[in-house]
PDB file of C-alpha atoms in Angstrom:
ATOM      1  CA  MET R   1       0.390  21.745  -0.626  1.00 53.00           C
ATOM      2  CA  GLU R   2       0.472  19.824   3.026  1.00 52.00           C
ATOM      3  CA  THR R   3       2.410  16.652   3.315  1.00 52.00           C
ATOM      4  CA  LEU R   4       2.361  13.249   4.682  1.00 52.00           C
ATOM      5  CA  ILE R   5       1.170  13.933   8.245  1.00 52.00           C
ATOM      6  CA  LEU R   6      -2.286  15.629   9.124  1.00 51.00           C
ATOM      7  CA  THR R   7      -2.232  18.227  11.905  1.00 52.00           C
ATOM      8  CA  ASN R   8      -3.389  17.006  15.131  1.00 50.00           C
ATOM      9  CA  LYS R   9      -4.302  19.936  17.014  1.00 56.00           C
ATOM     10  CA  LYS R  10      -7.202  18.441  18.938  1.00 63.00           C
ATOM     11  CA  GLY R  11      -5.380  15.165  19.865  1.00 70.00           C
ATOM     12  CA  ASN R  12      -8.092  13.142  18.102  1.00 84.00           C
ATOM     13  CA  PRO R  13      -6.970   9.303  18.504  1.00 88.00           C
ATOM     14  CA  LEU R  14      -8.384   8.168  15.124  1.00 88.00           C
ATOM     15  CA  ARG R  15      -6.169  10.917  13.467  1.00 91.00           C
ATOM     16  CA  ILE R  16      -2.922  10.014  15.323  1.00 92.00           C
ATOM     17  CA  LEU R  17      -3.758   6.207  14.325  1.00 95.00           C
ATOM     18  CA  TYR R  18      -4.488   7.192  10.688  1.00 96.00           C
ATOM     19  CA  ASN R  19      -1.107   9.070  10.767  1.00 95.00           C
ATOM     20  CA  ILE R  20       0.552   5.878  11.981  1.00 96.00           C
ATOM     21  CA  ILE R  21      -0.898   3.814   9.590  1.00 97.00           C
ATOM     22  CA  VAL R  22       0.122   6.147   6.483  1.00 97.00           C
ATOM     23  CA  ILE R  23       3.940   6.331   7.920  1.00 97.00           C
ATOM     24  CA  VAL R  24       3.820   2.653   8.251  1.00 98.00           C
ATOM     25  CA  LEU R  25       2.624   1.901   4.829  1.00 98.00           C
ATOM     26  CA  LEU R  26       4.952   4.551   3.363  1.00 98.00           C
ATOM     27  CA  ALA R  27       7.769   2.907   4.845  1.00 96.00           C
ATOM     28  CA  PHE R  28       6.482  -0.355   3.703  1.00 96.00           C
ATOM     29  CA  TRP R  29       6.061   0.532  -0.194  1.00 96.00           C
ATOM     30  CA  LEU R  30       9.281   2.429  -0.030  1.00 96.00           C
ATOM     31  CA  TYR R  31      11.314  -0.777   0.992  1.00 94.00           C
ATOM     32  CA  VAL R  32       9.539  -3.029  -1.218  1.00 92.00           C
ATOM     33  CA  LEU R  33      10.388  -0.579  -4.279  1.00 94.00           C
ATOM     34  CA  ILE R  34      14.083  -0.341  -2.953  1.00 94.00           C
ATOM     35  CA  GLU R  35      14.578  -3.811  -2.877  1.00 90.00           C
ATOM     36  CA  GLN R  36      13.069  -4.209  -6.420  1.00 90.00           C
ATOM     37  CA  LEU R  37      15.267  -1.597  -7.765  1.00 91.00           C
ATOM     38  CA  THR R  38      18.212  -2.583  -6.444  1.00 91.00           C
ATOM     39  CA  ASN R  39      17.908  -6.470  -7.385  1.00 89.00           C
ATOM     40  CA  LEU R  40      16.085  -5.512 -10.829  1.00 89.00           C
ATOM     41  CA  GLU R  41      17.549  -8.653 -12.584  1.00 90.00           C
ATOM     42  CA  GLY R  42      16.271 -10.961  -9.534  1.00 86.00           C
ATOM     43  CA  PHE R  43      13.076  -9.094  -9.689  1.00 86.00           C
ATOM     44  CA  LYS R  44      12.531  -9.600 -13.407  1.00 88.00           C
ATOM     45  CA  THR R  45      13.671 -13.293 -13.155  1.00 86.00           C
ATOM     46  CA  GLY R  46      11.476 -14.126 -10.191  1.00 83.00           C
ATOM     47  CA  ILE R  47       8.366 -12.575 -11.958  1.00 85.00           C
ATOM     48  CA  SER R  48       9.446 -14.596 -15.229  1.00 85.00           C
ATOM     49  CA  ARG R  49       9.044 -17.723 -13.265  1.00 82.00           C
ATOM     50  CA  GLN R  50       5.607 -17.071 -12.199  1.00 80.00           C
ATOM     51  CA  PRO R  51       2.504 -19.397 -13.338  1.00 78.00           C
ATOM     52  CA  LEU R  52       1.254 -16.633 -15.445  1.00 80.00           C
ATOM     53  CA  PRO R  53       0.910 -16.054 -19.327  1.00 87.00           C
ATOM     54  CA  VAL R  54       4.056 -14.075 -20.660  1.00 89.00           C
ATOM     55  CA  PHE R  55       2.142 -10.854 -21.503  1.00 90.00           C
ATOM     56  CA  LEU R  56       0.932 -10.666 -17.789  1.00 90.00           C
ATOM     57  CA  ILE R  57       4.504 -11.396 -16.874  1.00 89.00           C
ATOM     58  CA  LEU R  58       5.885  -8.398 -18.937  1.00 90.00           C
ATOM     59  CA  VAL R  59       3.025  -6.120 -17.751  1.00 91.00           C
ATOM     60  CA  THR R  60       3.804  -7.045 -14.108  1.00 90.00           C
ATOM     61  CA  ILE R  61       7.616  -6.382 -14.548  1.00 91.00           C
ATOM     62  CA  TYR R  62       7.012  -2.858 -15.724  1.00 91.00           C
ATOM     63  CA  LEU R  63       3.803  -1.640 -13.982  1.00 94.00           C
ATOM     64  CA  LEU R  64       4.362  -3.073 -10.669  1.00 94.00           C
ATOM     65  CA  PRO R  65       7.279  -0.782  -9.690  1.00 95.00           C
ATOM     66  CA  VAL R  66       5.430   2.174 -11.353  1.00 96.00           C
ATOM     67  CA  LEU R  67       2.370   1.448  -9.360  1.00 97.00           C
ATOM     68  CA  GLU R  68       4.359   1.001  -6.068  1.00 97.00           C
ATOM     69  CA  LEU R  69       6.053   4.527  -6.691  1.00 97.00           C
ATOM     70  CA  PHE R  70       2.486   6.063  -7.246  1.00 97.00           C
ATOM     71  CA  ILE R  71       1.677   4.785  -4.031  1.00 98.00           C
ATOM     72  CA  ILE R  72       4.660   6.136  -2.116  1.00 98.00           C
ATOM     73  CA  ILE R  73       4.148   9.710  -4.068  1.00 98.00           C
ATOM     74  CA  SER R  74       0.520   9.650  -3.182  1.00 97.00           C
ATOM     75  CA  LEU R  75       1.271   8.832   0.595  1.00 97.00           C
ATOM     76  CA  MET R  76       3.485  11.881   0.957  1.00 97.00           C
ATOM     77  CA  PHE R  77       0.804  14.252  -0.197  1.00 96.00           C
ATOM     78  CA  ILE R  78      -2.316  14.442   1.894  1.00 93.00           C
ATOM     79  CA  LYS R  79      -4.617  15.447  -0.754  1.00 94.00           C
ATOM     80  CA  LEU R  80      -3.574  12.196  -2.642  1.00 96.00           C
ATOM     81  CA  HIS R  81      -3.861   9.998   0.394  1.00 96.00           C
ATOM     82  CA  LYS R  82      -7.040   8.602  -0.659  1.00 96.00           C
ATOM     83  CA  ILE R  83      -5.534   7.163  -4.143  1.00 97.00           C
ATOM     84  CA  GLY R  84      -2.287   5.950  -2.545  1.00 97.00           C
ATOM     85  CA  LEU R  85      -4.531   3.945   0.212  1.00 98.00           C
ATOM     86  CA  PHE R  86      -6.738   2.696  -2.459  1.00 98.00           C
ATOM     87  CA  LEU R  87      -4.208   1.391  -4.361  1.00 98.00           C
ATOM     88  CA  SER R  88      -2.608  -0.335  -1.650  1.00 98.00           C
ATOM     89  CA  VAL R  89      -5.541  -1.888  -1.049  1.00 98.00           C
ATOM     90  CA  ILE R  90      -5.931  -3.142  -4.378  1.00 97.00           C
ATOM     91  CA  LEU R  91      -2.174  -4.506  -4.510  1.00 96.00           C
ATOM     92  CA  MET R  92      -2.014  -6.050  -1.051  1.00 97.00           C
ATOM     93  CA  THR R  93      -5.247  -7.963  -2.176  1.00 97.00           C
ATOM     94  CA  ALA R  94      -3.823  -9.291  -4.845  1.00 93.00           C
ATOM     95  CA  PHE R  95      -0.714 -10.190  -3.122  1.00 91.00           C
ATOM     96  CA  THR R  96      -2.646 -11.801  -0.597  1.00 94.00           C
ATOM     97  CA  ILE R  97      -4.785 -13.769  -3.026  1.00 92.00           C
ATOM     98  CA  TYR R  98      -1.725 -15.260  -4.803  1.00 87.00           C
ATOM     99  CA  VAL R  99       0.087 -16.226  -1.685  1.00 88.00           C
ATOM    100  CA  GLY R 100      -3.435 -17.915  -0.673  1.00 91.00           C
ATOM    101  CA  THR R 101      -3.636 -19.627  -3.617  1.00 88.00           C
ATOM    102  CA  ALA R 102       0.023 -20.837  -3.195  1.00 83.00           C
ATOM    103  CA  ILE R 103      -0.900 -22.332   0.263  1.00 87.00           C
ATOM    104  CA  LEU R 104      -3.718 -24.138  -1.327  1.00 89.00           C
ATOM    105  CA  GLY R 105      -1.424 -25.855  -3.587  1.00 82.00           C
ATOM    106  CA  LEU R 106      -3.157 -24.537  -7.038  1.00 80.00           C
ATOM    107  CA  TRP R 107       0.351 -24.611  -8.563  1.00 72.00           C
ATOM    108  CA  ASN R 108       3.007 -27.328  -8.273  1.00 69.00           C
ATOM    109  CA  GLN R 109       5.648 -24.923  -7.483  1.00 67.00           C
ATOM    110  CA  VAL R 110       5.312 -21.200  -7.018  1.00 68.00           C
ATOM    111  CA  PRO R 111       8.652 -19.228  -6.754  1.00 66.00           C
ATOM    112  CA  CYS R 112       8.394 -16.009  -4.346  1.00 68.00           C
ATOM    113  CA  THR R 113       9.907 -13.024  -5.806  1.00 66.00           C
ATOM    114  CA  CYS R 114       9.629 -10.943  -2.480  1.00 71.00           C
ATOM    115  CA  GLY R 115      12.964  -9.211  -0.795  1.00 64.00           C
ATOM    116  CA  SER R 116      15.207 -10.288   1.611  1.00 62.00           C
ATOM    117  CA  VAL R 117      13.172 -10.181   4.752  1.00 64.00           C
ATOM    118  CA  ILE R 118      10.164 -12.123   3.485  1.00 74.00           C
ATOM    119  CA  LYS R 119      12.161 -14.354   1.517  1.00 72.00           C
ATOM    120  CA  GLY R 120      12.901 -16.521   4.450  1.00 77.00           C
ATOM    121  CA  ILE R 121       9.519 -16.984   5.912  1.00 84.00           C
ATOM    122  CA  SER R 122       7.039 -19.641   5.068  1.00 83.00           C
ATOM    123  CA  TRP R 123       3.987 -19.278   2.681  1.00 84.00           C
ATOM    124  CA  LYS R 124       1.662 -19.243   5.759  1.00 90.00           C
ATOM    125  CA  GLN R 125       3.762 -16.604   7.568  1.00 90.00           C
ATOM    126  CA  HIS R 126       3.936 -14.736   4.514  1.00 90.00           C
ATOM    127  CA  PHE R 127       0.051 -15.101   4.147  1.00 93.00           C
ATOM    128  CA  PHE R 128      -0.335 -13.310   7.700  1.00 95.00           C
ATOM    129  CA  PHE R 129       2.311 -10.671   6.673  1.00 94.00           C
ATOM    130  CA  ASN R 130       0.411  -9.305   3.683  1.00 94.00           C
ATOM    131  CA  LEU R 131      -3.066  -9.806   5.524  1.00 97.00           C
ATOM    132  CA  PHE R 132      -1.511  -7.296   8.276  1.00 97.00           C
ATOM    133  CA  PHE R 133      -0.236  -4.754   5.379  1.00 97.00           C
ATOM    134  CA  LEU R 134      -3.982  -5.231   3.798  1.00 98.00           C
ATOM    135  CA  VAL R 135      -6.003  -4.558   7.133  1.00 98.00           C
ATOM    136  CA  LEU R 136      -3.611  -1.429   7.417  1.00 98.00           C
ATOM    137  CA  SER R 137      -4.546  -0.277   3.656  1.00 98.00           C
ATOM    138  CA  VAL R 138      -8.084  -1.014   4.698  1.00 98.00           C
ATOM    139  CA  LEU R 139      -8.067   0.810   7.846  1.00 97.00           C
ATOM    140  CA  GLY R 140      -6.157   4.012   6.510  1.00 97.00           C
ATOM    141  CA  TYR R 141      -8.479   4.182   3.585  1.00 97.00           C
ATOM    142  CA  TYR R 142     -11.610   3.920   6.273  1.00 95.00           C
ATOM    143  CA  PHE R 143     -10.082   6.411   8.560  1.00 95.00           C
ATOM    144  CA  LYS R 144      -9.386   8.748   5.672  1.00 95.00           C
ATOM    145  CA  THR R 145     -12.816   8.518   4.409  1.00 91.00           C
ATOM    146  CA  LYS R 146     -14.196   8.781   8.179  1.00 88.00           C
ATOM    147  CA  LEU R 147     -12.005  11.949   8.929  1.00 84.00           C
ATOM    148  CA  ARG R 148     -12.942  13.856   5.721  1.00 78.00           C
ATOM    149  CA  HIS R 149     -16.643  13.041   6.583  1.00 70.00           C
ATOM    150  CA  ASN R 150     -16.205  14.303  10.220  1.00 68.00           C
ATOM    151  CA  ASN R 151     -14.902  17.576   8.769  1.00 63.00           C
ATOM    152  CA  ALA R 152     -17.306  18.014   6.273  1.00 51.00           C
ATOM    153  CA  GLY R 153     -19.985  18.488   8.844  1.00 46.00           C
ATOM    154  CA  GLY R 154     -17.596  20.239  11.321  1.00 43.00           C
ATOM    155  CA  SER R 155     -17.719  23.808  11.976  1.00 39.00           C
ATOM    156  CA  VAL R 156     -16.432  26.437   9.406  1.00 38.00           C
ATOM    157  CA  ILE R 157     -13.587  28.547  10.538  1.00 38.00           C
ATOM    158  CA  GLU R 158     -14.449  32.198   9.659  1.00 39.00           C
ATOM    159  CA  GLY R 159     -12.325  33.970   7.356  1.00 43.00           C
ATOM    160  CA  LEU R 160     -10.719  30.476   5.756  1.00 46.00           C
ATOM    161  CA  SER R 161     -11.884  29.159   2.491  1.00 49.00           C
ATOM    162  CA  ALA R 162     -13.584  25.628   2.395  1.00 50.00           C
ATOM    163  CA  LYS R 163     -10.409  24.302   0.366  1.00 52.00           C
ATOM    164  CA  ARG R 164      -8.188  25.267   3.498  1.00 50.00           C
ATOM    165  CA  HIS R 165     -10.454  23.310   5.943  1.00 48.00           C
ATOM    166  CA  ASN R 166      -9.744  20.121   4.558  1.00 51.00           C
ATOM    167  CA  ILE R 167      -7.955  16.706   5.581  1.00 49.00           C
TER     168      ILE R 167
END
């Protein structure tokens, strides 16, 4: 099974950009998960202070790290990239909406449960930080689809199965 980076035999700029996006997202999600796990009590405390129903807080505490780990694993294997990128889009959309509602002042006080780097920035900066990673996730998903579509109509290499001629 091929891992992480797609081969770049033809120097396709789209493929190069795609590989960079996957690596950046992989590093981002790995950092996020490590921050949560190394400060597990702080993470749980921060989540429990959110203006959410209790059942949603409990689900978030346990589901979020599992989803982040699944994204990391998915981004490590080419055949799972599309799933990892899709989940990255979903989580970054949720995080960006959450920060956007904090900026709009929908709650009186909203604690930030983010890691050390993000903790020191304003909500507006946090919004653009999240938006950046949301755009990367969307672009990665789009490029993955486009690269796969381009290969589907491409030439067939004689003697190789269709399974081996994949992205």
